[in-house]
Amino acid sequence: MDQALDRWLDNPYFASIAFFSVAILALIVFLFCFEFAVRYKTWDEIKNGNLAVALATGGKIFGICNLFRFSIQAGDSLYQSLVWAAFGFVLLLAAYFVFEFLTPVFRIDDEIKRDNRAVGFIAMIISISLSYVIGATVLS
């Protein structure tokens, strides 16, 4: 069975579809998990035009996809790419909580829910920046 799958993954078109599909499914799962970490309903807030939530969520999306990019670029297998993305997601989630902890003057979730775009932007930049740091470890 593994040999047949390896033969399919040797085809660049099939490999692209496989990596793309796994990345999309993982992204959906990770965003679903992130929904439990915040005090607002992400998609309801985005639907209502909350740009701060959209920025923070966009940073998470970019971060996870960037981790997949680094893993694919390193020549990792489909399974290894998924593991790196999951590991990276946990680190990005931890960074979100550290960000919350390091700003005792206000609550990050409350500010993002109130559409504080500056806080949403910083949350996005943290996710994107740290995805590059995490991704660099994939290549080492």
PDB file of C-alpha atoms in Angstrom:
ATOM      1  CA  MET A   1       0.000   0.000   0.000  1.00  0.00           C
ATOM      2  CA  ASP A   2       2.780   2.435   0.922  1.00  0.00           C
ATOM      3  CA  GLN A   3       4.585   1.724  -2.329  1.00  0.00           C
ATOM      4  CA  ALA A   4       1.473   2.525  -4.353  1.00  0.00           C
ATOM      5  CA  LEU A   5       1.022   5.786  -2.444  1.00  0.00           C
ATOM      6  CA  ASP A   6       4.691   6.657  -2.936  1.00  0.00           C
ATOM      7  CA  ARG A   7       4.312   6.042  -6.667  1.00  0.00           C
ATOM      8  CA  TRP A   8       1.327   8.397  -6.756  1.00  0.00           C
ATOM      9  CA  LEU A   9       3.205  11.038  -4.753  1.00  0.00           C
ATOM     10  CA  ASP A  10       6.087  10.875  -7.236  1.00  0.00           C
ATOM     11  CA  ASN A  11       3.705  12.466  -9.736  1.00  0.00           C
ATOM     12  CA  PRO A  12       4.064  16.244  -9.180  1.00  0.00           C
ATOM     13  CA  TYR A  13       0.411  16.932 -10.014  1.00  0.00           C
ATOM     14  CA  PHE A  14      -0.927  14.334  -7.615  1.00  0.00           C
ATOM     15  CA  ALA A  15       1.565  15.432  -4.939  1.00  0.00           C
ATOM     16  CA  SER A  16       0.363  19.038  -5.317  1.00  0.00           C
ATOM     17  CA  ILE A  17      -3.258  17.984  -4.930  1.00  0.00           C
ATOM     18  CA  ALA A  18      -2.390  15.789  -1.936  1.00  0.00           C
ATOM     19  CA  PHE A  19      -0.417  18.506  -0.117  1.00  0.00           C
ATOM     20  CA  PHE A  20      -3.058  21.104  -0.947  1.00  0.00           C
ATOM     21  CA  SER A  21      -5.886  18.890   0.317  1.00  0.00           C
ATOM     22  CA  VAL A  22      -4.115  18.009   3.546  1.00  0.00           C
ATOM     23  CA  ALA A  23      -3.195  21.659   4.143  1.00  0.00           C
ATOM     24  CA  ILE A  24      -6.817  22.765   3.668  1.00  0.00           C
ATOM     25  CA  LEU A  25      -8.155  20.055   5.984  1.00  0.00           C
ATOM     26  CA  ALA A  26      -5.519  20.847   8.622  1.00  0.00           C
ATOM     27  CA  LEU A  27      -6.287  24.543   8.335  1.00  0.00           C
ATOM     28  CA  ILE A  28      -9.977  23.890   8.971  1.00  0.00           C
ATOM     29  CA  VAL A  29      -9.160  21.743  12.010  1.00  0.00           C
ATOM     30  CA  PHE A  30      -6.662  24.276  13.394  1.00  0.00           C
ATOM     31  CA  LEU A  31      -9.074  27.185  12.953  1.00  0.00           C
ATOM     32  CA  PHE A  32     -11.784  25.129  14.652  1.00  0.00           C
ATOM     33  CA  CYS A  33      -9.416  24.546  17.591  1.00  0.00           C
ATOM     34  CA  PHE A  34      -8.484  28.229  17.693  1.00  0.00           C
ATOM     35  CA  GLU A  35     -12.181  29.050  18.068  1.00  0.00           C
ATOM     36  CA  PHE A  36     -12.055  27.466  21.541  1.00  0.00           C
ATOM     37  CA  ALA A  37      -9.051  29.563  22.576  1.00  0.00           C
ATOM     38  CA  VAL A  38     -10.659  32.964  22.032  1.00  0.00           C
ATOM     39  CA  ARG A  39     -13.581  34.644  23.736  1.00  0.00           C
ATOM     40  CA  TYR A  40     -15.417  35.598  20.569  1.00  0.00           C
ATOM     41  CA  LYS A  41     -17.054  33.785  17.678  1.00  0.00           C
ATOM     42  CA  THR A  42     -14.519  34.307  14.916  1.00  0.00           C
ATOM     43  CA  TRP A  43     -16.747  33.853  11.881  1.00  0.00           C
ATOM     44  CA  ASP A  44     -19.658  35.803  13.389  1.00  0.00           C
ATOM     45  CA  GLU A  45     -17.319  38.725  14.071  1.00  0.00           C
ATOM     46  CA  ILE A  46     -15.856  38.574  10.563  1.00  0.00           C
ATOM     47  CA  LYS A  47     -19.366  38.377   9.097  1.00  0.00           C
ATOM     48  CA  ASN A  48     -20.215  41.547  11.052  1.00  0.00           C
ATOM     49  CA  GLY A  49     -17.215  43.364   9.601  1.00  0.00           C
ATOM     50  CA  ASN A  50     -14.802  43.129  12.532  1.00  0.00           C
ATOM     51  CA  LEU A  51     -11.495  43.862  10.824  1.00  0.00           C
ATOM     52  CA  ALA A  52      -9.422  43.187  13.953  1.00  0.00           C
ATOM     53  CA  VAL A  53     -10.725  39.609  14.104  1.00  0.00           C
ATOM     54  CA  ALA A  54     -10.144  39.214  10.361  1.00  0.00           C
ATOM     55  CA  LEU A  55      -6.538  40.420  10.750  1.00  0.00           C
ATOM     56  CA  ALA A  56      -5.804  38.099  13.674  1.00  0.00           C
ATOM     57  CA  THR A  57      -7.428  35.138  11.909  1.00  0.00           C
ATOM     58  CA  GLY A  58      -5.675  35.981   8.650  1.00  0.00           C
ATOM     59  CA  GLY A  59      -2.369  35.886  10.507  1.00  0.00           C
ATOM     60  CA  LYS A  60      -3.169  32.417  11.819  1.00  0.00           C
ATOM     61  CA  ILE A  61      -4.133  31.232   8.318  1.00  0.00           C
ATOM     62  CA  PHE A  62      -0.963  32.659   6.808  1.00  0.00           C
ATOM     63  CA  GLY A  63       1.140  31.226   9.626  1.00  0.00           C
ATOM     64  CA  ILE A  64      -0.154  27.684   9.254  1.00  0.00           C
ATOM     65  CA  CYS A  65       0.124  27.753   5.455  1.00  0.00           C
ATOM     66  CA  ASN A  66       3.631  29.177   5.752  1.00  0.00           C
ATOM     67  CA  LEU A  67       4.626  26.257   7.969  1.00  0.00           C
ATOM     68  CA  PHE A  68       3.365  23.870   5.298  1.00  0.00           C
ATOM     69  CA  ARG A  69       5.381  25.817   2.727  1.00  0.00           C
ATOM     70  CA  PHE A  70       8.611  25.414   4.682  1.00  0.00           C
ATOM     71  CA  SER A  71       7.965  21.717   5.222  1.00  0.00           C
ATOM     72  CA  ILE A  72       7.207  21.086   1.557  1.00  0.00           C
ATOM     73  CA  GLN A  73      10.259  23.115   0.540  1.00  0.00           C
ATOM     74  CA  ALA A  74      12.396  20.968   2.871  1.00  0.00           C
ATOM     75  CA  GLY A  75      11.183  17.903   0.969  1.00  0.00           C
ATOM     76  CA  ASP A  76       9.293  16.458   3.894  1.00  0.00           C
ATOM     77  CA  SER A  77       6.681  13.800   3.371  1.00  0.00           C
ATOM     78  CA  LEU A  78       2.982  14.551   3.529  1.00  0.00           C
ATOM     79  CA  TYR A  79       2.840  13.110   7.033  1.00  0.00           C
ATOM     80  CA  GLN A  80       5.882  15.108   8.196  1.00  0.00           C
ATOM     81  CA  SER A  81       4.368  18.288   6.777  1.00  0.00           C
ATOM     82  CA  LEU A  82       1.197  17.684   8.753  1.00  0.00           C
ATOM     83  CA  VAL A  83       3.187  17.042  11.932  1.00  0.00           C
ATOM     84  CA  TRP A  84       5.203  20.251  11.441  1.00  0.00           C
ATOM     85  CA  ALA A  85       2.039  22.246  10.810  1.00  0.00           C
ATOM     86  CA  ALA A  86       0.392  20.815  13.948  1.00  0.00           C
ATOM     87  CA  PHE A  87       3.519  21.524  15.984  1.00  0.00           C
ATOM     88  CA  GLY A  88       3.658  25.039  14.556  1.00  0.00           C
ATOM     89  CA  PHE A  89      -0.022  25.591  15.322  1.00  0.00           C
ATOM     90  CA  VAL A  90       0.571  24.668  18.971  1.00  0.00           C
ATOM     91  CA  LEU A  91       3.482  27.116  19.097  1.00  0.00           C
ATOM     92  CA  LEU A  92       1.421  29.856  17.432  1.00  0.00           C
ATOM     93  CA  LEU A  93      -1.380  29.228  19.915  1.00  0.00           C
ATOM     94  CA  ALA A  94       1.122  29.398  22.771  1.00  0.00           C
ATOM     95  CA  ALA A  95       2.439  32.671  21.365  1.00  0.00           C
ATOM     96  CA  TYR A  96      -1.104  34.043  21.394  1.00  0.00           C
ATOM     97  CA  PHE A  97      -1.408  33.234  25.104  1.00  0.00           C
ATOM     98  CA  VAL A  98       2.034  34.725  25.810  1.00  0.00           C
ATOM     99  CA  PHE A  99       0.927  37.871  23.950  1.00  0.00           C
ATOM    100  CA  GLU A 100      -2.162  37.950  26.170  1.00  0.00           C
ATOM    101  CA  PHE A 101      -0.023  37.449  29.287  1.00  0.00           C
ATOM    102  CA  LEU A 102       2.504  40.151  28.324  1.00  0.00           C
ATOM    103  CA  THR A 103      -0.195  42.793  27.926  1.00  0.00           C
ATOM    104  CA  PRO A 104      -1.697  42.993  31.421  1.00  0.00           C
ATOM    105  CA  VAL A 105      -3.119  46.480  30.782  1.00  0.00           C
ATOM    106  CA  PHE A 106      -5.837  45.076  28.533  1.00  0.00           C
ATOM    107  CA  ARG A 107      -7.228  41.737  27.365  1.00  0.00           C
ATOM    108  CA  ILE A 108      -6.238  40.877  23.799  1.00  0.00           C
ATOM    109  CA  ASP A 109      -9.469  38.990  23.086  1.00  0.00           C
ATOM    110  CA  ASP A 110     -11.608  41.849  24.392  1.00  0.00           C
ATOM    111  CA  GLU A 111      -9.740  44.420  22.296  1.00  0.00           C
ATOM    112  CA  ILE A 112      -9.964  42.307  19.149  1.00  0.00           C
ATOM    113  CA  LYS A 113     -13.653  41.689  19.742  1.00  0.00           C
ATOM    114  CA  ARG A 114     -14.107  45.493  20.065  1.00  0.00           C
ATOM    115  CA  ASP A 115     -12.486  45.806  16.620  1.00  0.00           C
ATOM    116  CA  ASN A 116      -9.278  47.369  17.923  1.00  0.00           C
ATOM    117  CA  ARG A 117      -7.449  47.098  14.619  1.00  0.00           C
ATOM    118  CA  ALA A 118      -4.073  47.933  16.108  1.00  0.00           C
ATOM    119  CA  VAL A 119      -4.277  44.891  18.392  1.00  0.00           C
ATOM    120  CA  GLY A 120      -5.612  42.723  15.545  1.00  0.00           C
ATOM    121  CA  PHE A 121      -2.743  43.876  13.348  1.00  0.00           C
ATOM    122  CA  ILE A 122      -0.128  43.087  15.999  1.00  0.00           C
ATOM    123  CA  ALA A 123      -1.715  39.649  16.534  1.00  0.00           C
ATOM    124  CA  MET A 124      -1.472  39.061  12.775  1.00  0.00           C
ATOM    125  CA  ILE A 125       2.176  40.171  12.625  1.00  0.00           C
ATOM    126  CA  ILE A 126       3.081  37.946  15.579  1.00  0.00           C
ATOM    127  CA  SER A 127       1.546  34.897  13.864  1.00  0.00           C
ATOM    128  CA  ILE A 128       3.205  35.632  10.535  1.00  0.00           C
ATOM    129  CA  SER A 129       6.601  36.449  12.035  1.00  0.00           C
ATOM    130  CA  LEU A 130       6.707  33.431  14.285  1.00  0.00           C
ATOM    131  CA  SER A 131       5.667  31.157  11.420  1.00  0.00           C
ATOM    132  CA  TYR A 132       8.922  32.165   9.708  1.00  0.00           C
ATOM    133  CA  VAL A 133      10.934  31.404  12.831  1.00  0.00           C
ATOM    134  CA  ILE A 134       9.213  28.029  13.295  1.00  0.00           C
ATOM    135  CA  GLY A 135       9.486  27.325   9.567  1.00  0.00           C
ATOM    136  CA  ALA A 136      13.239  27.995   9.599  1.00  0.00           C
ATOM    137  CA  THR A 137      13.625  25.157  12.088  1.00  0.00           C
ATOM    138  CA  VAL A 138      12.010  22.814   9.567  1.00  0.00           C
ATOM    139  CA  LEU A 139      14.786  23.524   7.087  1.00  0.00           C
ATOM    140  CA  SER A 140      17.582  22.925   9.599  1.00  0.00           C
TER     141      SER A 140
END
